[in-house]
Amino acid sequence: MDIVVSGVRPTNRQHIGNYFGAVKNFVEMQSQYNCYFFVADYHSLTTHPHPADLSANVRQTVIEYLACGLDPEKCVLYRQSDVPQIPELYLVFNMLAYLGELERAATFKEKVRSQPDNVNAGLLTYPVLMAVDIIVHRALKVPVGKDQLQHLEMTRTFANRFNHLYGVEYFPEPQAFSFSEKSASIPSLDGEGKMSKSKGESTVIYLDDDSDTIRKKMMRAKTDTGPTEPNSVKSQSVQNLFDIMQLISSQDTYNFFNESFNNCTIRYGDFKKQLGEDMVKFIEPIRERIKEISANEAYINKVLNEGGEKARLSASKTLNDVREIIGFRKF
Ligand code: AMP
Ligand code: TRP
């Protein structure tokens, strides 16, 4: 069975963009592949988070993953920092990564622009750590968003460089596992771009939003002045809401409103009210699961302890082989 790895930076609350863009796909993959999903807490140190925030965010991310349906019986769910083989392999791979190629990474250049007073070495070698996350399990498939494709290309470069330098065929070439375009991007409720926390609280539906908050946010979502002639092209903001409806409402509901848009009888108030109710129904079970799991400290610890153990087992096999290959041998 192919090995899959994906990581997520710890965050306090995930939204439906994260769900449809990432987590939902992980849930589908866990029954088809040998999956390793982890919270990338080493990676998050590049921004120097407050220790209490870091710890709370790791916890919340794990809880939300579980609430969305990741099943520790079907996949390995762990915290990156519970696997000491990762920083050890990272050290080895830092010797194989060149300054020039690291400086050319788009994410690094972006950080140099956006945070010039914190261009630390960890940012520069972020792609090496990410590569190691993947190759430490000798993974073949990596479900990631578009912004991570360059890192994946660098992963292949580092893996091939290792193989070439040591004359082995040890690391396979991991490939991006791309989701269908449809699930790739959830639009923002303000009508522009994709849903993202950075655009403001009211433009995002969180997985733990309460029902009234969801209704309010949906009612405030941007629309336009309405169709003036039959079968007109939808404005971006209205198209966005139809896209969301396609994902969470029944096909009948979608068809009904699509038709009423096309014959100009649509009332956006009713449309958004329906969308709000369907969103409430969609979020409710996830929110309840989040609450339930949050109250069960023993379960969260058990999941992380067992996940960590399985991840270390897989990682230590790789590391033992690597130590042998590079010449760290017993006499
Ligand atoms: P972020 O919260 O931006 O770090 O994203 C974490 C994961 O969620 C990545 O895999 C993103 O591709 C995915 N993601 C975030 N926002 C959206 C969105 N609006 N639509 C689809 N996927 C998203
Ligand atoms: N860099 C990824 C992001 O920002 C998170 C990540 C870290 C990751 N290590 C990974 C993703 C390994 C896939 C595989 O989203």
CSV table of C-alpha atoms and ligand atoms in Angstrom, one decimal:
chain,number,residue,atom,x,y,z
A,1,MET,CA,0.0,0.0,0.0
A,2,ASP,CA,1.4,3.4,-1.0
A,3,ILE,CA,2.6,5.6,1.8
A,4,VAL,CA,1.1,9.0,2.2
A,5,VAL,CA,2.4,11.9,4.4
A,6,SER,CA,0.9,15.3,5.0
A,7,GLY,CA,1.5,17.9,7.7
A,8,VAL,CA,-0.4,20.9,8.9
A,9,ARG,CA,0.9,23.9,10.9
A,10,PRO,CA,-0.8,24.1,14.3
A,11,THR,CA,-3.6,26.6,14.3
A,12,ASN,CA,-6.2,27.7,16.8
A,13,ARG,CA,-9.3,27.1,14.6
A,14,GLN,CA,-9.8,25.5,11.2
A,15,HIS,CA,-12.4,26.8,8.8
A,16,ILE,CA,-14.4,25.1,6.0
A,17,GLY,CA,-11.7,26.0,3.5
A,18,ASN,CA,-9.3,23.9,5.5
A,19,TYR,CA,-11.9,21.2,5.7
A,20,PHE,CA,-12.8,20.9,2.0
A,21,GLY,CA,-9.3,21.8,0.8
A,22,ALA,CA,-7.4,19.4,3.0
A,23,VAL,CA,-8.9,17.5,5.9
A,24,LYS,CA,-11.8,15.9,3.9
A,25,ASN,CA,-9.3,14.5,1.5
A,26,PHE,CA,-7.2,13.1,4.3
A,27,VAL,CA,-10.3,11.3,5.6
A,28,GLU,CA,-10.9,9.7,2.2
A,29,MET,CA,-7.3,8.7,1.9
A,30,GLN,CA,-7.0,7.0,5.2
A,31,SER,CA,-8.9,4.0,4.1
A,32,GLN,CA,-7.0,3.6,0.8
A,33,TYR,CA,-3.4,4.3,1.8
A,34,ASN,CA,-0.9,3.9,4.6
A,35,CYS,CA,-1.3,7.5,5.9
A,36,TYR,CA,0.9,9.5,8.2
A,37,PHE,CA,-0.7,12.8,9.2
A,38,PHE,CA,1.0,15.1,11.6
A,39,VAL,CA,1.0,18.6,13.2
A,40,ALA,CA,4.1,20.5,12.2
A,41,ASP,CA,5.1,22.1,15.5
A,42,TYR,CA,8.8,22.3,14.7
A,43,HIS,CA,7.9,24.3,11.5
A,44,SER,CA,5.8,26.7,13.5
A,45,LEU,CA,8.8,27.8,15.6
A,46,THR,CA,10.0,30.0,12.7
A,47,THR,CA,7.5,32.6,13.9
A,48,HIS,CA,8.4,32.2,17.7
A,49,PRO,CA,4.9,31.5,19.0
A,50,HIS,CA,4.2,31.9,22.7
A,51,PRO,CA,4.6,28.4,24.3
A,52,ALA,CA,1.1,28.4,25.7
A,53,ASP,CA,-0.4,29.3,22.3
A,54,LEU,CA,1.7,26.7,20.5
A,55,SER,CA,0.6,24.0,22.9
A,56,ALA,CA,-3.1,25.0,22.7
A,57,ASN,CA,-2.9,25.2,18.9
A,58,VAL,CA,-1.4,21.8,18.5
A,59,ARG,CA,-4.1,20.4,20.8
A,60,GLN,CA,-6.9,22.1,18.9
A,61,THR,CA,-5.6,21.0,15.5
A,62,VAL,CA,-5.5,17.4,16.7
A,63,ILE,CA,-9.0,17.7,18.1
A,64,GLU,CA,-10.4,19.2,14.9
A,65,TYR,CA,-8.7,16.5,12.7
A,66,LEU,CA,-10.3,13.8,14.9
A,67,ALA,CA,-13.7,15.6,14.8
A,68,CYS,CA,-13.6,15.7,11.0
A,69,GLY,CA,-13.2,12.0,10.9
A,70,LEU,CA,-9.5,11.1,11.0
A,71,ASP,CA,-9.4,7.8,12.6
A,72,PRO,CA,-6.3,6.8,14.6
A,73,GLU,CA,-7.2,3.1,13.8
A,74,LYS,CA,-6.9,3.9,10.1
A,75,CYS,CA,-4.0,6.4,10.0
A,76,VAL,CA,-1.0,7.5,12.0
A,77,LEU,CA,-1.8,10.8,13.6
A,78,TYR,CA,1.1,12.4,15.5
A,79,ARG,CA,3.0,15.5,16.6
A,80,GLN,CA,6.2,16.2,14.6
A,81,SER,CA,8.2,17.0,17.8
A,82,ASP,CA,7.4,13.5,19.1
A,83,VAL,CA,9.6,12.0,16.5
A,84,PRO,CA,13.3,12.8,17.2
A,85,GLN,CA,14.4,11.0,14.1
A,86,ILE,CA,13.0,13.9,12.1
A,87,PRO,CA,15.5,16.6,13.4
A,88,GLU,CA,18.3,14.1,13.1
A,89,LEU,CA,17.6,13.3,9.5
A,90,TYR,CA,17.1,17.1,9.0
A,91,LEU,CA,20.6,17.7,10.1
A,92,VAL,CA,21.9,15.1,7.6
A,93,PHE,CA,19.8,16.7,4.8
A,94,ASN,CA,20.9,20.2,5.6
A,95,MET,CA,24.3,19.1,4.3
A,96,LEU,CA,22.7,18.3,0.9
A,97,ALA,CA,20.8,21.5,0.5
A,98,TYR,CA,22.5,24.4,-1.2
A,99,LEU,CA,22.1,28.1,-0.2
A,100,GLY,CA,21.2,29.2,-3.7
A,101,GLU,CA,18.3,26.8,-4.1
A,102,LEU,CA,17.0,27.5,-0.6
A,103,GLU,CA,17.1,31.2,-1.3
A,104,ARG,CA,15.1,30.8,-4.5
A,105,ALA,CA,12.1,29.2,-2.7
A,106,ALA,CA,9.1,31.3,-3.3
A,107,THR,CA,8.0,31.0,0.4
A,108,PHE,CA,11.4,32.1,1.6
A,109,LYS,CA,11.4,35.1,-0.7
A,110,GLU,CA,7.9,36.0,0.5
A,111,LYS,CA,9.1,35.9,4.2
A,112,VAL,CA,12.1,38.0,3.4
A,113,ARG,CA,9.7,40.6,2.0
A,114,SER,CA,7.0,40.3,4.7
A,115,GLN,CA,9.1,39.9,7.8
A,116,PRO,CA,12.6,41.4,7.1
A,117,ASP,CA,13.5,41.5,10.8
A,118,ASN,CA,13.0,37.7,11.3
A,119,VAL,CA,14.8,36.0,8.5
A,120,ASN,CA,16.1,33.2,10.6
A,121,ALA,CA,18.0,30.1,9.3
A,122,GLY,CA,14.9,27.9,10.1
A,123,LEU,CA,13.0,29.8,7.5
A,124,LEU,CA,15.7,29.2,4.9
A,125,THR,CA,15.8,25.5,5.6
A,126,TYR,CA,12.0,25.1,6.0
A,127,PRO,CA,11.9,23.1,2.8
A,128,VAL,CA,14.6,20.7,4.1
A,129,LEU,CA,12.5,20.0,7.2
A,130,MET,CA,9.4,19.5,5.1
A,131,ALA,CA,11.3,17.1,2.8
A,132,VAL,CA,12.5,15.1,5.8
A,133,ASP,CA,8.9,14.9,7.1
A,134,ILE,CA,8.1,13.1,3.8
A,135,ILE,CA,11.1,11.0,3.2
A,136,VAL,CA,11.4,9.8,6.8
A,137,HIS,CA,8.5,7.5,6.0
A,138,ARG,CA,9.7,7.0,2.4
A,139,ALA,CA,6.3,8.3,1.2
A,140,LEU,CA,5.1,8.2,-2.4
A,141,LYS,CA,2.1,10.6,-2.2
A,142,VAL,CA,1.8,14.0,-0.6
A,143,PRO,CA,-1.6,15.7,-0.5
A,144,VAL,CA,-0.8,19.4,-0.5
A,145,GLY,CA,-2.2,22.7,-1.7
A,146,LYS,CA,-0.7,24.5,-4.7
A,147,ASP,CA,1.5,26.8,-2.6
A,148,GLN,CA,3.5,23.7,-1.5
A,149,LEU,CA,4.3,22.3,-4.9
A,150,GLN,CA,7.7,23.9,-5.0
A,151,HIS,CA,8.6,22.4,-1.7
A,152,LEU,CA,7.7,19.0,-3.1
A,153,GLU,CA,9.9,19.6,-6.1
A,154,MET,CA,12.7,20.4,-3.7
A,155,THR,CA,11.9,17.2,-1.8
A,156,ARG,CA,12.5,15.2,-4.9
A,157,THR,CA,15.7,17.1,-5.6
A,158,PHE,CA,17.1,16.3,-2.1
A,159,ALA,CA,16.0,12.7,-2.2
A,160,ASN,CA,17.6,12.1,-5.6
A,161,ARG,CA,20.7,13.9,-4.5
A,162,PHE,CA,21.1,11.6,-1.5
A,163,ASN,CA,20.6,8.5,-3.7
A,164,HIS,CA,23.1,9.8,-6.3
A,165,LEU,CA,25.8,10.9,-3.7
A,166,TYR,CA,25.7,7.6,-1.9
A,167,GLY,CA,25.1,5.4,-5.0
A,168,VAL,CA,21.9,3.9,-3.7
A,169,GLU,CA,18.2,3.8,-4.7
A,170,TYR,CA,16.9,4.3,-1.3
A,171,PHE,CA,14.5,7.2,-1.3
A,172,PRO,CA,11.6,7.1,-3.8
A,173,GLU,CA,10.4,10.3,-5.5
A,174,PRO,CA,7.3,11.6,-3.7
A,175,GLN,CA,4.5,13.0,-5.9
A,176,ALA,CA,1.9,15.7,-5.1
A,177,PHE,CA,-1.5,14.2,-4.7
A,178,SER,CA,-3.7,16.8,-6.3
A,179,PHE,CA,-7.4,17.0,-5.5
A,180,SER,CA,-9.9,17.9,-8.0
A,181,GLU,CA,-10.1,21.6,-8.9
A,182,LYS,CA,-13.6,21.7,-7.4
A,183,SER,CA,-12.4,20.9,-3.9
A,184,ALA,CA,-9.3,23.0,-4.3
A,185,SER,CA,-10.6,26.4,-3.2
A,186,ILE,CA,-13.4,27.6,-0.9
A,187,PRO,CA,-14.2,31.2,-1.7
A,188,SER,CA,-14.3,33.9,0.9
A,189,LEU,CA,-17.7,35.3,2.1
A,190,ASP,CA,-16.6,38.8,1.2
A,191,GLY,CA,-16.8,37.8,-2.5
A,192,GLU,CA,-13.1,38.1,-3.2
A,193,GLY,CA,-10.4,35.4,-3.2
A,194,LYS,CA,-10.3,32.2,-1.1
A,195,MET,CA,-11.6,31.8,2.4
A,196,SER,CA,-8.8,32.8,4.8
A,197,LYS,CA,-8.6,34.0,8.4
A,198,SER,CA,-6.4,36.9,7.3
A,199,LYS,CA,-9.5,38.4,5.5
A,200,GLY,CA,-11.4,38.9,8.8
A,201,GLU,CA,-13.5,36.8,11.1
A,202,SER,CA,-16.8,37.5,9.4
A,203,THR,CA,-15.6,36.1,6.0
A,204,VAL,CA,-14.8,32.7,7.4
A,205,ILE,CA,-17.0,29.8,8.7
A,206,TYR,CA,-15.1,28.0,11.5
A,207,LEU,CA,-15.6,24.3,12.2
A,208,ASP,CA,-16.7,25.2,15.8
A,209,ASP,CA,-18.8,28.3,15.0
A,210,ASP,CA,-22.1,28.2,16.8
A,211,SER,CA,-25.3,28.1,14.8
A,212,ASP,CA,-26.3,31.8,15.3
A,213,THR,CA,-22.9,33.0,14.3
A,214,ILE,CA,-23.1,30.8,11.1
A,215,ARG,CA,-26.5,32.2,10.2
A,216,LYS,CA,-25.3,35.8,10.7
A,217,LYS,CA,-22.2,35.3,8.7
A,218,MET,CA,-24.1,33.7,5.8
A,219,MET,CA,-26.7,36.5,5.8
A,220,ARG,CA,-24.0,39.1,5.6
A,221,ALA,CA,-22.2,37.3,2.7
A,222,LYS,CA,-21.7,39.6,-0.2
A,223,THR,CA,-24.1,39.4,-3.2
A,224,ASP,CA,-25.0,41.9,-5.9
A,225,THR,CA,-28.2,43.8,-7.1
A,226,GLY,CA,-29.6,40.6,-8.7
A,227,PRO,CA,-30.0,39.2,-12.2
A,228,THR,CA,-31.7,41.6,-14.6
A,229,GLU,CA,-32.0,39.3,-17.6
A,230,PRO,CA,-32.5,35.5,-17.9
A,231,ASN,CA,-29.5,33.2,-17.8
A,232,SER,CA,-27.0,36.0,-17.1
A,233,VAL,CA,-23.5,35.3,-15.9
A,234,LYS,CA,-23.2,35.3,-12.1
A,235,SER,CA,-21.1,37.9,-10.4
A,236,GLN,CA,-18.1,36.5,-8.5
A,237,SER,CA,-19.6,37.0,-5.1
A,238,VAL,CA,-22.9,35.2,-6.1
A,239,GLN,CA,-21.0,32.5,-7.9
A,240,ASN,CA,-19.0,31.9,-4.7
A,241,LEU,CA,-22.2,31.3,-2.7
A,242,PHE,CA,-23.4,28.9,-5.3
A,243,ASP,CA,-20.1,27.1,-5.1
A,244,ILE,CA,-20.5,26.7,-1.4
A,245,MET,CA,-24.1,25.6,-1.9
A,246,GLN,CA,-22.9,22.9,-4.3
A,247,LEU,CA,-20.7,21.5,-1.5
A,248,ILE,CA,-23.1,21.5,1.4
A,249,SER,CA,-26.7,21.6,0.2
A,250,SER,CA,-28.7,18.9,-1.6
A,251,GLN,CA,-28.6,18.9,-5.4
A,252,ASP,CA,-32.4,19.7,-5.4
A,253,THR,CA,-31.8,22.9,-3.3
A,254,TYR,CA,-28.9,23.9,-5.6
A,255,ASN,CA,-31.0,23.3,-8.7
A,256,PHE,CA,-33.9,25.3,-7.3
A,257,PHE,CA,-31.9,28.4,-6.6
A,258,ASN,CA,-29.9,28.1,-9.8
A,259,GLU,CA,-33.1,28.0,-11.7
A,260,SER,CA,-34.6,30.9,-9.8
A,261,PHE,CA,-31.4,32.9,-10.6
A,262,ASN,CA,-31.7,32.0,-14.2
A,263,ASN,CA,-35.3,33.1,-14.4
A,264,CYS,CA,-34.6,36.2,-12.3
A,265,THR,CA,-37.0,35.3,-9.5
A,266,ILE,CA,-34.2,34.6,-6.9
A,267,ARG,CA,-34.4,36.5,-3.6
A,268,TYR,CA,-31.0,36.6,-2.2
A,269,GLY,CA,-32.4,36.8,1.4
A,270,ASP,CA,-34.0,33.4,0.9
A,271,PHE,CA,-31.0,32.0,-0.9
A,272,LYS,CA,-28.6,33.0,2.0
A,273,LYS,CA,-31.1,31.9,4.6
A,274,GLN,CA,-31.2,28.4,3.0
A,275,LEU,CA,-27.4,28.4,2.7
A,276,GLY,CA,-27.2,29.4,6.4
A,277,GLU,CA,-29.4,26.5,7.5
A,278,ASP,CA,-27.6,24.0,5.4
A,279,MET,CA,-24.3,25.3,6.8
A,280,VAL,CA,-25.7,25.0,10.4
A,281,LYS,CA,-26.6,21.3,9.6
A,282,PHE,CA,-23.2,20.7,8.1
A,283,ILE,CA,-21.2,22.2,11.0
A,284,GLU,CA,-23.3,21.0,13.9
A,285,PRO,CA,-22.0,17.4,14.1
A,286,ILE,CA,-18.4,18.5,13.7
A,287,ARG,CA,-18.8,21.2,16.4
A,288,GLU,CA,-20.3,18.6,18.8
A,289,ARG,CA,-17.5,16.2,18.1
A,290,ILE,CA,-15.0,19.0,18.8
A,291,LYS,CA,-16.6,19.6,22.2
A,292,GLU,CA,-16.8,16.0,23.0
A,293,ILE,CA,-13.1,15.3,22.2
A,294,SER,CA,-12.0,18.5,23.9
A,295,ALA,CA,-13.4,17.2,27.2
A,296,ASN,CA,-11.6,13.9,26.9
A,297,GLU,CA,-8.0,14.7,27.7
A,298,ALA,CA,-7.1,11.0,28.2
A,299,TYR,CA,-8.3,10.2,24.7
A,300,ILE,CA,-6.2,13.0,23.1
A,301,ASN,CA,-3.1,11.9,25.0
A,302,LYS,CA,-3.7,8.3,24.0
A,303,VAL,CA,-4.1,9.2,20.3
A,304,LEU,CA,-0.9,11.2,20.4
A,305,ASN,CA,1.1,8.6,22.4
A,306,GLU,CA,0.1,5.8,20.1
A,307,GLY,CA,0.5,7.9,16.9
A,308,GLY,CA,4.0,9.1,18.1
A,309,GLU,CA,5.0,5.5,18.7
A,310,LYS,CA,4.0,4.3,15.3
A,311,ALA,CA,5.6,7.3,13.6
A,312,ARG,CA,8.9,6.7,15.5
A,313,LEU,CA,8.9,3.1,14.5
A,314,SER,CA,8.7,4.0,10.8
A,315,ALA,CA,11.1,6.9,11.1
A,316,SER,CA,13.7,4.9,13.0
A,317,LYS,CA,13.8,2.2,10.3
A,318,THR,CA,14.7,4.9,7.8
A,319,LEU,CA,17.2,6.6,10.1
A,320,ASN,CA,19.0,3.3,10.8
A,321,ASP,CA,19.4,2.7,7.1
A,322,VAL,CA,20.5,6.2,6.5
A,323,ARG,CA,23.2,6.0,9.2
A,324,GLU,CA,24.5,2.9,7.7
A,325,ILE,CA,24.5,4.3,4.1
A,326,ILE,CA,26.3,7.5,5.1
A,327,GLY,CA,28.9,5.6,7.1
A,328,PHE,CA,27.9,6.0,10.7
A,329,ARG,CA,28.7,2.4,11.4
A,330,LYS,CA,29.6,0.2,14.3
A,331,PHE,CA,33.3,-1.0,14.5
B,1,AMP,P1,-3.7,27.4,5.9
B,1,AMP,O1,-4.7,27.5,7.0
B,1,AMP,O2,-3.8,28.5,4.9
B,1,AMP,O3,-2.3,27.2,6.4
B,1,AMP,O4,-4.1,26.1,5.0
B,1,AMP,C1,-4.0,24.8,5.5
B,1,AMP,C2,-4.6,23.9,4.5
B,1,AMP,O5,-6.0,24.2,4.1
B,1,AMP,C3,-3.8,23.9,3.1
B,1,AMP,O6,-3.7,22.6,2.6
B,1,AMP,C4,-4.7,24.7,2.2
B,1,AMP,O7,-4.5,24.4,0.9
B,1,AMP,C5,-6.1,24.5,2.8
B,1,AMP,N1,-6.9,25.7,2.6
B,1,AMP,C6,-6.9,26.8,3.3
B,1,AMP,N2,-7.8,27.7,2.9
B,1,AMP,C7,-8.5,27.1,1.9
B,1,AMP,C8,-9.6,27.5,1.0
B,1,AMP,N3,-10.2,28.7,1.2
B,1,AMP,N4,-10.0,26.6,0.1
B,1,AMP,C9,-9.4,25.4,0.0
B,1,AMP,N5,-8.4,25.0,0.8
B,1,AMP,C10,-7.9,25.8,1.7
B,2,TRP,N1,4.6,23.4,4.8
B,2,TRP,C1,3.2,22.8,4.9
B,2,TRP,C2,2.2,24.0,4.9
B,2,TRP,O1,2.6,25.1,5.2
B,2,TRP,C3,3.0,22.0,6.1
B,2,TRP,C4,3.9,20.8,6.1
B,2,TRP,C5,5.1,20.6,6.8
B,2,TRP,C6,3.8,19.7,5.2
B,2,TRP,N2,5.6,19.4,6.5
B,2,TRP,C7,4.9,18.8,5.5
B,2,TRP,C8,2.9,19.3,4.2
B,2,TRP,C9,5.1,17.6,4.9
B,2,TRP,C10,3.0,18.1,3.6
B,2,TRP,C11,4.1,17.2,3.9
B,2,TRP,O2,1.1,23.8,4.6
